[in-house]
Amino acid sequence: MQVQTRVDVFEEIFLVFLGLGTLVGVVVVAYTLYNAYKYRDTGSTDDDDTPTLGELPTGGKGGKKLFLSFGLSAIIVISLVIWTYGMLLYVEDGPGESPGEDAVEIEVTGEGFAWFFEYENGAESVSTMNIPANTPIWIETTGGDVWHTFGIPELKVKSDAIPGEYEQTWFMAEEPGATYEIKCFELCGEGHTQMTGQVNVMEQEEFDQWLEEEAPEEDGGGGDENSSDGENGGNEDSDSETGNETNNDSADNESGGGN
């Protein structure tokens, strides 16, 4: 089963509402025109179905049409509400209950009118988020100074970045090579309008290579320095011991000469 993106979900909701709204509109307008034609003034008063002045409408056949229309409307509205709620839960919770093994997790921090991104392996970037295509991206947003709101309008992503708090959401992009603008949706200060960034969508192999290149290098020099210092210290100790032995030999020789 192919994972739906947030964009797919919102487009599907929009199309369903548009289709049902159009259908209801067509039915209502058609029924109105039908009744307008049926009860038009023809100059004849022999029609028993024509309502008289002051007569209360019964809905036809004891109100069965009225109850039928209300019943169908209730079924449609309730079904639509339940279906929409389920789709919005999918948007909120993501494709799974938690990020899967194939998902990419990124910590997003808004601070000083810029966006800072940190990946799982320690790689970091500023104002540019690189992601693989067709892969769920889970982000955890927070603020470093004031309240910001991280957003990618074209991908239907929006998440508050509040200092001391962490909010998690997800998204996915389908087209490799595409770029999307990052914006701040919370008025955060004088540089609010300049607090933008960019999402770069890469092929999986290209993203893996970039992630590996940007990973911080492991600090392995400490052991060599310590070992070098140890060796130097050992040499110094050896020199000290040699010097002491030489001094002792000289003292013995002088003593022997004096005797």
PDB file of C-alpha atoms in Angstrom:
ATOM      1  CA  MET A   1       0.000   0.000   0.000  1.00  0.00           C
ATOM      2  CA  GLN A   2       1.424   3.357  -1.078  1.00  0.00           C
ATOM      3  CA  VAL A   3       1.766   5.930   1.669  1.00  0.00           C
ATOM      4  CA  GLN A   4      -0.322   9.033   1.118  1.00  0.00           C
ATOM      5  CA  THR A   5       1.324  12.391   1.578  1.00  0.00           C
ATOM      6  CA  ARG A   6      -0.301  15.239   3.478  1.00  0.00           C
ATOM      7  CA  VAL A   7      -0.904  16.953   0.136  1.00  0.00           C
ATOM      8  CA  ASP A   8      -2.713  13.856  -1.182  1.00  0.00           C
ATOM      9  CA  VAL A   9      -4.962  13.732   1.896  1.00  0.00           C
ATOM     10  CA  PHE A  10      -5.982  17.380   1.730  1.00  0.00           C
ATOM     11  CA  GLU A  11      -6.579  17.173  -2.017  1.00  0.00           C
ATOM     12  CA  GLU A  12      -8.779  14.103  -1.520  1.00  0.00           C
ATOM     13  CA  ILE A  13     -10.800  15.858   1.207  1.00  0.00           C
ATOM     14  CA  PHE A  14     -11.192  18.901  -1.037  1.00  0.00           C
ATOM     15  CA  LEU A  15     -12.354  16.823  -4.019  1.00  0.00           C
ATOM     16  CA  VAL A  16     -14.879  14.872  -1.922  1.00  0.00           C
ATOM     17  CA  PHE A  17     -16.379  18.057  -0.483  1.00  0.00           C
ATOM     18  CA  LEU A  18     -16.382  19.675  -3.915  1.00  0.00           C
ATOM     19  CA  GLY A  19     -18.099  16.667  -5.483  1.00  0.00           C
ATOM     20  CA  LEU A  20     -20.774  16.346  -2.788  1.00  0.00           C
ATOM     21  CA  GLY A  21     -21.353  20.103  -2.728  1.00  0.00           C
ATOM     22  CA  THR A  22     -21.781  20.139  -6.486  1.00  0.00           C
ATOM     23  CA  LEU A  23     -24.161  17.154  -6.362  1.00  0.00           C
ATOM     24  CA  VAL A  24     -26.295  18.710  -3.633  1.00  0.00           C
ATOM     25  CA  GLY A  25     -26.355  22.025  -5.475  1.00  0.00           C
ATOM     26  CA  VAL A  26     -27.446  20.374  -8.721  1.00  0.00           C
ATOM     27  CA  VAL A  27     -30.227  18.407  -6.958  1.00  0.00           C
ATOM     28  CA  VAL A  28     -31.526  21.475  -5.105  1.00  0.00           C
ATOM     29  CA  VAL A  29     -31.477  23.702  -8.172  1.00  0.00           C
ATOM     30  CA  ALA A  30     -33.050  20.998 -10.353  1.00  0.00           C
ATOM     31  CA  TYR A  31     -35.827  20.344  -7.801  1.00  0.00           C
ATOM     32  CA  THR A  32     -36.485  24.063  -7.485  1.00  0.00           C
ATOM     33  CA  LEU A  33     -36.755  24.463 -11.251  1.00  0.00           C
ATOM     34  CA  TYR A  34     -38.989  21.396 -11.449  1.00  0.00           C
ATOM     35  CA  ASN A  35     -41.420  22.812  -8.901  1.00  0.00           C
ATOM     36  CA  ALA A  36     -41.305  26.239 -10.521  1.00  0.00           C
ATOM     37  CA  TYR A  37     -42.294  24.651 -13.815  1.00  0.00           C
ATOM     38  CA  LYS A  38     -44.858  22.319 -12.282  1.00  0.00           C
ATOM     39  CA  TYR A  39     -46.671  25.045 -10.358  1.00  0.00           C
ATOM     40  CA  ARG A  40     -46.348  27.767 -12.963  1.00  0.00           C
ATOM     41  CA  ASP A  41     -49.329  29.975 -13.603  1.00  0.00           C
ATOM     42  CA  THR A  42     -51.185  28.568 -16.623  1.00  0.00           C
ATOM     43  CA  GLY A  43     -54.462  30.377 -16.018  1.00  0.00           C
ATOM     44  CA  SER A  44     -56.216  27.140 -15.067  1.00  0.00           C
ATOM     45  CA  THR A  45     -57.348  26.393 -11.475  1.00  0.00           C
ATOM     46  CA  ASP A  46     -58.504  22.802 -11.968  1.00  0.00           C
ATOM     47  CA  ASP A  47     -55.238  21.208 -10.777  1.00  0.00           C
ATOM     48  CA  ASP A  48     -55.804  19.510  -7.404  1.00  0.00           C
ATOM     49  CA  ASP A  49     -52.050  19.515  -6.663  1.00  0.00           C
ATOM     50  CA  THR A  50     -51.851  23.296  -6.788  1.00  0.00           C
ATOM     51  CA  PRO A  51     -51.625  24.710  -3.236  1.00  0.00           C
ATOM     52  CA  THR A  52     -54.150  27.341  -2.296  1.00  0.00           C
ATOM     53  CA  LEU A  53     -53.373  30.626  -0.632  1.00  0.00           C
ATOM     54  CA  GLY A  54     -52.617  30.106   3.079  1.00  0.00           C
ATOM     55  CA  GLU A  55     -52.361  26.310   2.812  1.00  0.00           C
ATOM     56  CA  LEU A  56     -49.538  24.686   4.823  1.00  0.00           C
ATOM     57  CA  PRO A  57     -47.300  22.327   2.817  1.00  0.00           C
ATOM     58  CA  THR A  58     -47.371  18.699   3.934  1.00  0.00           C
ATOM     59  CA  GLY A  59     -44.312  17.518   2.054  1.00  0.00           C
ATOM     60  CA  GLY A  60     -46.389  15.161  -0.047  1.00  0.00           C
ATOM     61  CA  LYS A  61     -47.958  11.856   1.029  1.00  0.00           C
ATOM     62  CA  GLY A  62     -48.182  12.711   4.691  1.00  0.00           C
ATOM     63  CA  GLY A  63     -44.706  14.215   4.969  1.00  0.00           C
ATOM     64  CA  LYS A  64     -42.815  11.125   3.738  1.00  0.00           C
ATOM     65  CA  LYS A  65     -40.737  13.150   1.285  1.00  0.00           C
ATOM     66  CA  LEU A  66     -39.738  15.558   4.031  1.00  0.00           C
ATOM     67  CA  PHE A  67     -38.615  12.796   6.409  1.00  0.00           C
ATOM     68  CA  LEU A  68     -36.850  10.961   3.580  1.00  0.00           C
ATOM     69  CA  SER A  69     -34.864  14.051   2.603  1.00  0.00           C
ATOM     70  CA  PHE A  70     -33.905  14.731   6.233  1.00  0.00           C
ATOM     71  CA  GLY A  71     -32.870  11.108   6.732  1.00  0.00           C
ATOM     72  CA  LEU A  72     -30.676  11.002   3.618  1.00  0.00           C
ATOM     73  CA  SER A  73     -29.098  14.337   4.529  1.00  0.00           C
ATOM     74  CA  ALA A  74     -28.286  13.112   8.044  1.00  0.00           C
ATOM     75  CA  ILE A  75     -26.690   9.906   6.739  1.00  0.00           C
ATOM     76  CA  ILE A  76     -24.552  11.821   4.226  1.00  0.00           C
ATOM     77  CA  VAL A  77     -23.428  14.473   6.730  1.00  0.00           C
ATOM     78  CA  ILE A  78     -22.573  11.977   9.514  1.00  0.00           C
ATOM     79  CA  SER A  79     -20.679   9.713   7.099  1.00  0.00           C
ATOM     80  CA  LEU A  80     -18.777  12.697   5.756  1.00  0.00           C
ATOM     81  CA  VAL A  81     -17.829  13.888   9.251  1.00  0.00           C
ATOM     82  CA  ILE A  82     -16.576  10.424  10.293  1.00  0.00           C
ATOM     83  CA  TRP A  83     -14.569   9.960   7.090  1.00  0.00           C
ATOM     84  CA  THR A  84     -13.016  13.444   7.319  1.00  0.00           C
ATOM     85  CA  TYR A  85     -12.102  12.907  10.972  1.00  0.00           C
ATOM     86  CA  GLY A  86     -10.328   9.661  10.082  1.00  0.00           C
ATOM     87  CA  MET A  87      -8.373  11.381   7.301  1.00  0.00           C
ATOM     88  CA  LEU A  88      -7.320  14.206   9.624  1.00  0.00           C
ATOM     89  CA  LEU A  89      -6.182  11.668  12.216  1.00  0.00           C
ATOM     90  CA  TYR A  90      -3.955  10.158   9.540  1.00  0.00           C
ATOM     91  CA  VAL A  91      -2.477  13.603   8.884  1.00  0.00           C
ATOM     92  CA  GLU A  92      -1.921  14.115  12.610  1.00  0.00           C
ATOM     93  CA  ASP A  93      -0.482  10.691  13.486  1.00  0.00           C
ATOM     94  CA  GLY A  94       1.368   9.882  10.279  1.00  0.00           C
ATOM     95  CA  PRO A  95       1.578   6.638   8.285  1.00  0.00           C
ATOM     96  CA  GLY A  96       2.413   4.709  11.480  1.00  0.00           C
ATOM     97  CA  GLU A  97       2.173   5.127  15.220  1.00  0.00           C
ATOM     98  CA  SER A  98       5.861   6.126  15.313  1.00  0.00           C
ATOM     99  CA  PRO A  99       8.653   6.802  12.795  1.00  0.00           C
ATOM    100  CA  GLY A 100       9.601   3.602  11.024  1.00  0.00           C
ATOM    101  CA  GLU A 101      13.066   2.323  10.193  1.00  0.00           C
ATOM    102  CA  ASP A 102      12.994   3.993   6.764  1.00  0.00           C
ATOM    103  CA  ALA A 103      11.865   7.362   8.125  1.00  0.00           C
ATOM    104  CA  VAL A 104      14.238  10.327   8.451  1.00  0.00           C
ATOM    105  CA  GLU A 105      14.151  12.218  11.749  1.00  0.00           C
ATOM    106  CA  ILE A 106      15.218  15.868  11.866  1.00  0.00           C
ATOM    107  CA  GLU A 107      15.279  18.279  14.796  1.00  0.00           C
ATOM    108  CA  VAL A 108      14.253  21.789  13.741  1.00  0.00           C
ATOM    109  CA  THR A 109      15.132  24.842  15.841  1.00  0.00           C
ATOM    110  CA  GLY A 110      13.962  28.357  15.082  1.00  0.00           C
ATOM    111  CA  GLU A 111      16.287  30.984  16.496  1.00  0.00           C
ATOM    112  CA  GLY A 112      17.584  34.393  15.508  1.00  0.00           C
ATOM    113  CA  PHE A 113      15.382  34.567  12.388  1.00  0.00           C
ATOM    114  CA  ALA A 114      16.916  31.391  10.945  1.00  0.00           C
ATOM    115  CA  TRP A 115      16.118  27.682  10.866  1.00  0.00           C
ATOM    116  CA  PHE A 116      18.641  25.148  12.173  1.00  0.00           C
ATOM    117  CA  PHE A 117      18.378  21.463  11.215  1.00  0.00           C
ATOM    118  CA  GLU A 118      20.073  18.528  12.953  1.00  0.00           C
ATOM    119  CA  TYR A 119      19.900  14.978  11.601  1.00  0.00           C
ATOM    120  CA  GLU A 120      20.137  11.644  13.415  1.00  0.00           C
ATOM    121  CA  ASN A 121      23.843  11.157  12.686  1.00  0.00           C
ATOM    122  CA  GLY A 122      24.741  14.642  13.933  1.00  0.00           C
ATOM    123  CA  ALA A 123      24.844  16.347  10.516  1.00  0.00           C
ATOM    124  CA  GLU A 124      23.687  19.965  10.650  1.00  0.00           C
ATOM    125  CA  SER A 125      22.515  22.608   8.206  1.00  0.00           C
ATOM    126  CA  VAL A 126      21.156  26.145   8.391  1.00  0.00           C
ATOM    127  CA  SER A 127      18.108  27.366   6.435  1.00  0.00           C
ATOM    128  CA  THR A 128      18.384  24.438   3.994  1.00  0.00           C
ATOM    129  CA  MET A 129      16.695  21.117   4.681  1.00  0.00           C
ATOM    130  CA  ASN A 130      17.784  18.221   2.470  1.00  0.00           C
ATOM    131  CA  ILE A 131      15.420  15.241   2.357  1.00  0.00           C
ATOM    132  CA  PRO A 132      15.027  12.058   0.281  1.00  0.00           C
ATOM    133  CA  ALA A 133      12.033  11.636  -2.017  1.00  0.00           C
ATOM    134  CA  ASN A 134       9.166   9.272  -1.182  1.00  0.00           C
ATOM    135  CA  THR A 135      10.327   8.843   2.410  1.00  0.00           C
ATOM    136  CA  PRO A 136       8.398   9.907   5.539  1.00  0.00           C
ATOM    137  CA  ILE A 137      10.186  12.845   7.186  1.00  0.00           C
ATOM    138  CA  TRP A 138       9.529  13.254  10.912  1.00  0.00           C
ATOM    139  CA  ILE A 139      10.461  16.630  12.374  1.00  0.00           C
ATOM    140  CA  GLU A 140      10.619  17.762  15.984  1.00  0.00           C
ATOM    141  CA  THR A 141      10.373  21.529  16.260  1.00  0.00           C
ATOM    142  CA  THR A 142      11.380  23.842  19.062  1.00  0.00           C
ATOM    143  CA  GLY A 143      12.364  27.483  19.534  1.00  0.00           C
ATOM    144  CA  GLY A 144      15.655  28.817  20.769  1.00  0.00           C
ATOM    145  CA  ASP A 145      14.616  32.358  21.645  1.00  0.00           C
ATOM    146  CA  VAL A 146      10.977  33.283  20.988  1.00  0.00           C
ATOM    147  CA  TRP A 147       7.870  31.607  19.603  1.00  0.00           C
ATOM    148  CA  HIS A 148       8.195  30.663  15.908  1.00  0.00           C
ATOM    149  CA  THR A 149       6.079  28.469  13.634  1.00  0.00           C
ATOM    150  CA  PHE A 150       7.803  26.262  11.071  1.00  0.00           C
ATOM    151  CA  GLY A 151       5.846  25.872   7.841  1.00  0.00           C
ATOM    152  CA  ILE A 152       6.160  24.528   4.293  1.00  0.00           C
ATOM    153  CA  PRO A 153       3.028  25.834   2.512  1.00  0.00           C
ATOM    154  CA  GLU A 154       3.248  23.669  -0.611  1.00  0.00           C
ATOM    155  CA  LEU A 155       3.635  20.476   1.441  1.00  0.00           C
ATOM    156  CA  LYS A 156       0.861  21.432   3.921  1.00  0.00           C
ATOM    157  CA  VAL A 157       3.283  21.388   6.872  1.00  0.00           C
ATOM    158  CA  LYS A 158       2.933  23.623   9.934  1.00  0.00           C
ATOM    159  CA  SER A 159       4.392  23.114  13.405  1.00  0.00           C
ATOM    160  CA  ASP A 160       4.877  25.473  16.355  1.00  0.00           C
ATOM    161  CA  ALA A 161       8.465  26.063  17.502  1.00  0.00           C
ATOM    162  CA  ILE A 162       8.178  27.104  21.151  1.00  0.00           C
ATOM    163  CA  PRO A 163      11.192  27.471  23.487  1.00  0.00           C
ATOM    164  CA  GLY A 164      11.306  24.602  25.976  1.00  0.00           C
ATOM    165  CA  GLU A 165       8.664  22.565  24.120  1.00  0.00           C
ATOM    166  CA  TYR A 166       8.910  19.982  21.319  1.00  0.00           C
ATOM    167  CA  GLU A 167       6.208  19.339  18.744  1.00  0.00           C
ATOM    168  CA  GLN A 168       6.387  16.419  16.326  1.00  0.00           C
ATOM    169  CA  THR A 169       4.846  16.155  12.879  1.00  0.00           C
ATOM    170  CA  TRP A 170       5.645  14.551   9.533  1.00  0.00           C
ATOM    171  CA  PHE A 171       5.497  15.101   5.802  1.00  0.00           C
ATOM    172  CA  MET A 172       6.694  13.541   2.577  1.00  0.00           C
ATOM    173  CA  ALA A 173       7.750  14.855  -0.846  1.00  0.00           C
ATOM    174  CA  GLU A 174       7.402  12.814  -4.020  1.00  0.00           C
ATOM    175  CA  GLU A 175       9.381  14.644  -6.719  1.00  0.00           C
ATOM    176  CA  PRO A 176      13.209  14.386  -6.654  1.00  0.00           C
ATOM    177  CA  GLY A 177      14.840  17.666  -7.620  1.00  0.00           C
ATOM    178  CA  ALA A 178      11.935  19.780  -6.395  1.00  0.00           C
ATOM    179  CA  THR A 179      12.434  22.681  -3.980  1.00  0.00           C
ATOM    180  CA  TYR A 180       9.947  24.149  -1.515  1.00  0.00           C
ATOM    181  CA  GLU A 181      10.035  27.370   0.477  1.00  0.00           C
ATOM    182  CA  ILE A 182      10.150  27.352   4.274  1.00  0.00           C
ATOM    183  CA  LYS A 183       8.394  30.183   6.092  1.00  0.00           C
ATOM    184  CA  CYS A 184       7.754  31.321   9.651  1.00  0.00           C
ATOM    185  CA  PHE A 185       4.038  31.676  10.362  1.00  0.00           C
ATOM    186  CA  GLU A 186       4.404  33.435  13.713  1.00  0.00           C
ATOM    187  CA  LEU A 187       5.226  37.132  14.039  1.00  0.00           C
ATOM    188  CA  CYS A 188       8.549  36.805  15.855  1.00  0.00           C
ATOM    189  CA  GLY A 189      10.298  40.152  15.502  1.00  0.00           C
ATOM    190  CA  GLU A 190      11.883  42.578  13.075  1.00  0.00           C
ATOM    191  CA  GLY A 191      13.434  39.816  10.957  1.00  0.00           C
ATOM    192  CA  HIS A 192      10.241  37.762  10.662  1.00  0.00           C
ATOM    193  CA  THR A 193       9.844  38.248   6.917  1.00  0.00           C
ATOM    194  CA  GLN A 194      13.465  37.198   6.317  1.00  0.00           C
ATOM    195  CA  MET A 195      13.062  33.992   8.339  1.00  0.00           C
ATOM    196  CA  THR A 196      12.812  31.738   5.295  1.00  0.00           C
ATOM    197  CA  GLY A 197      14.535  28.609   4.093  1.00  0.00           C
ATOM    198  CA  GLN A 198      14.428  25.909   1.441  1.00  0.00           C
ATOM    199  CA  VAL A 199      13.642  22.213   1.230  1.00  0.00           C
ATOM    200  CA  ASN A 200      15.678  20.266  -1.333  1.00  0.00           C
ATOM    201  CA  VAL A 201      14.253  16.902  -2.404  1.00  0.00           C
ATOM    202  CA  MET A 202      16.958  14.403  -3.400  1.00  0.00           C
ATOM    203  CA  GLU A 203      17.201  10.873  -4.676  1.00  0.00           C
ATOM    204  CA  GLN A 204      17.798   8.398  -1.844  1.00  0.00           C
ATOM    205  CA  GLU A 205      21.381   7.642  -2.920  1.00  0.00           C
ATOM    206  CA  GLU A 206      22.224  11.320  -3.246  1.00  0.00           C
ATOM    207  CA  PHE A 207      20.767  12.059   0.175  1.00  0.00           C
ATOM    208  CA  ASP A 208      22.678   9.185   1.808  1.00  0.00           C
ATOM    209  CA  GLN A 209      25.925  10.461   0.315  1.00  0.00           C
ATOM    210  CA  TRP A 210      25.271  14.016   1.490  1.00  0.00           C
ATOM    211  CA  LEU A 211      24.328  12.814   4.974  1.00  0.00           C
ATOM    212  CA  GLU A 212      27.526  10.792   5.243  1.00  0.00           C
ATOM    213  CA  GLU A 213      29.679  13.699   4.059  1.00  0.00           C
ATOM    214  CA  GLU A 214      28.087  16.118   6.533  1.00  0.00           C
ATOM    215  CA  ALA A 215      28.370  13.773   9.518  1.00  0.00           C
ATOM    216  CA  PRO A 216      30.738  15.141  12.196  1.00  0.00           C
ATOM    217  CA  GLU A 217      34.139  13.470  12.283  1.00  0.00           C
ATOM    218  CA  GLU A 218      34.864  11.285  15.278  1.00  0.00           C
ATOM    219  CA  ASP A 219      37.484  12.731  17.644  1.00  0.00           C
ATOM    220  CA  GLY A 220      40.117  10.027  17.561  1.00  0.00           C
ATOM    221  CA  GLY A 221      43.178  12.239  18.085  1.00  0.00           C
ATOM    222  CA  GLY A 222      43.030  12.290  21.861  1.00  0.00           C
ATOM    223  CA  GLY A 223      44.486   8.818  22.237  1.00  0.00           C
ATOM    224  CA  ASP A 224      47.455   9.577  19.947  1.00  0.00           C
ATOM    225  CA  GLU A 225      48.262  12.769  21.802  1.00  0.00           C
ATOM    226  CA  ASN A 226      48.085  10.992  25.118  1.00  0.00           C
ATOM    227  CA  SER A 227      50.261   8.178  23.880  1.00  0.00           C
ATOM    228  CA  SER A 228      52.784  10.668  22.489  1.00  0.00           C
ATOM    229  CA  ASP A 229      52.821  12.539  25.762  1.00  0.00           C
ATOM    230  CA  GLY A 230      53.256   9.255  27.558  1.00  0.00           C
ATOM    231  CA  GLU A 231      56.169   8.352  25.354  1.00  0.00           C
ATOM    232  CA  ASN A 232      57.761  11.738  25.824  1.00  0.00           C
ATOM    233  CA  GLY A 233      57.221  11.473  29.545  1.00  0.00           C
ATOM    234  CA  GLY A 234      58.849   8.075  29.516  1.00  0.00           C
ATOM    235  CA  ASN A 235      61.875   9.477  27.688  1.00  0.00           C
ATOM    236  CA  GLU A 236      62.134  12.291  30.203  1.00  0.00           C
ATOM    237  CA  ASP A 237      61.973   9.799  33.060  1.00  0.00           C
ATOM    238  CA  SER A 238      64.653   7.678  31.395  1.00  0.00           C
ATOM    239  CA  ASP A 239      66.861  10.724  30.976  1.00  0.00           C
ATOM    240  CA  SER A 240      66.359  11.609  34.614  1.00  0.00           C
ATOM    241  CA  GLU A 241      67.261   8.103  35.701  1.00  0.00           C
ATOM    242  CA  THR A 242      70.362   8.122  33.474  1.00  0.00           C
ATOM    243  CA  GLY A 243      71.435  11.456  34.903  1.00  0.00           C
ATOM    244  CA  ASN A 244      71.054  10.209  38.454  1.00  0.00           C
ATOM    245  CA  GLU A 245      73.142   7.088  37.714  1.00  0.00           C
ATOM    246  CA  THR A 246      75.879   9.233  36.154  1.00  0.00           C
ATOM    247  CA  ASN A 247      75.991  11.543  39.161  1.00  0.00           C
ATOM    248  CA  ASN A 248      76.214   8.586  41.527  1.00  0.00           C
ATOM    249  CA  ASP A 249      79.092   7.043  39.549  1.00  0.00           C
ATOM    250  CA  SER A 250      80.961  10.351  39.615  1.00  0.00           C
ATOM    251  CA  ALA A 251      80.485  10.640  43.352  1.00  0.00           C
ATOM    252  CA  ASP A 252      81.856   7.099  43.871  1.00  0.00           C
ATOM    253  CA  ASN A 253      84.890   7.812  41.741  1.00  0.00           C
ATOM    254  CA  GLU A 254      85.674  10.989  43.651  1.00  0.00           C
ATOM    255  CA  SER A 255      85.362   9.168  46.949  1.00  0.00           C
ATOM    256  CA  GLY A 256      87.653   6.392  45.746  1.00  0.00           C
ATOM    257  CA  GLY A 257      90.233   8.898  44.528  1.00  0.00           C
ATOM    258  CA  GLY A 258      90.261  10.694  47.851  1.00  0.00           C
ATOM    259  CA  ASN A 259      90.970   7.489  49.752  1.00  0.00           C
TER     260      ASN A 259
END
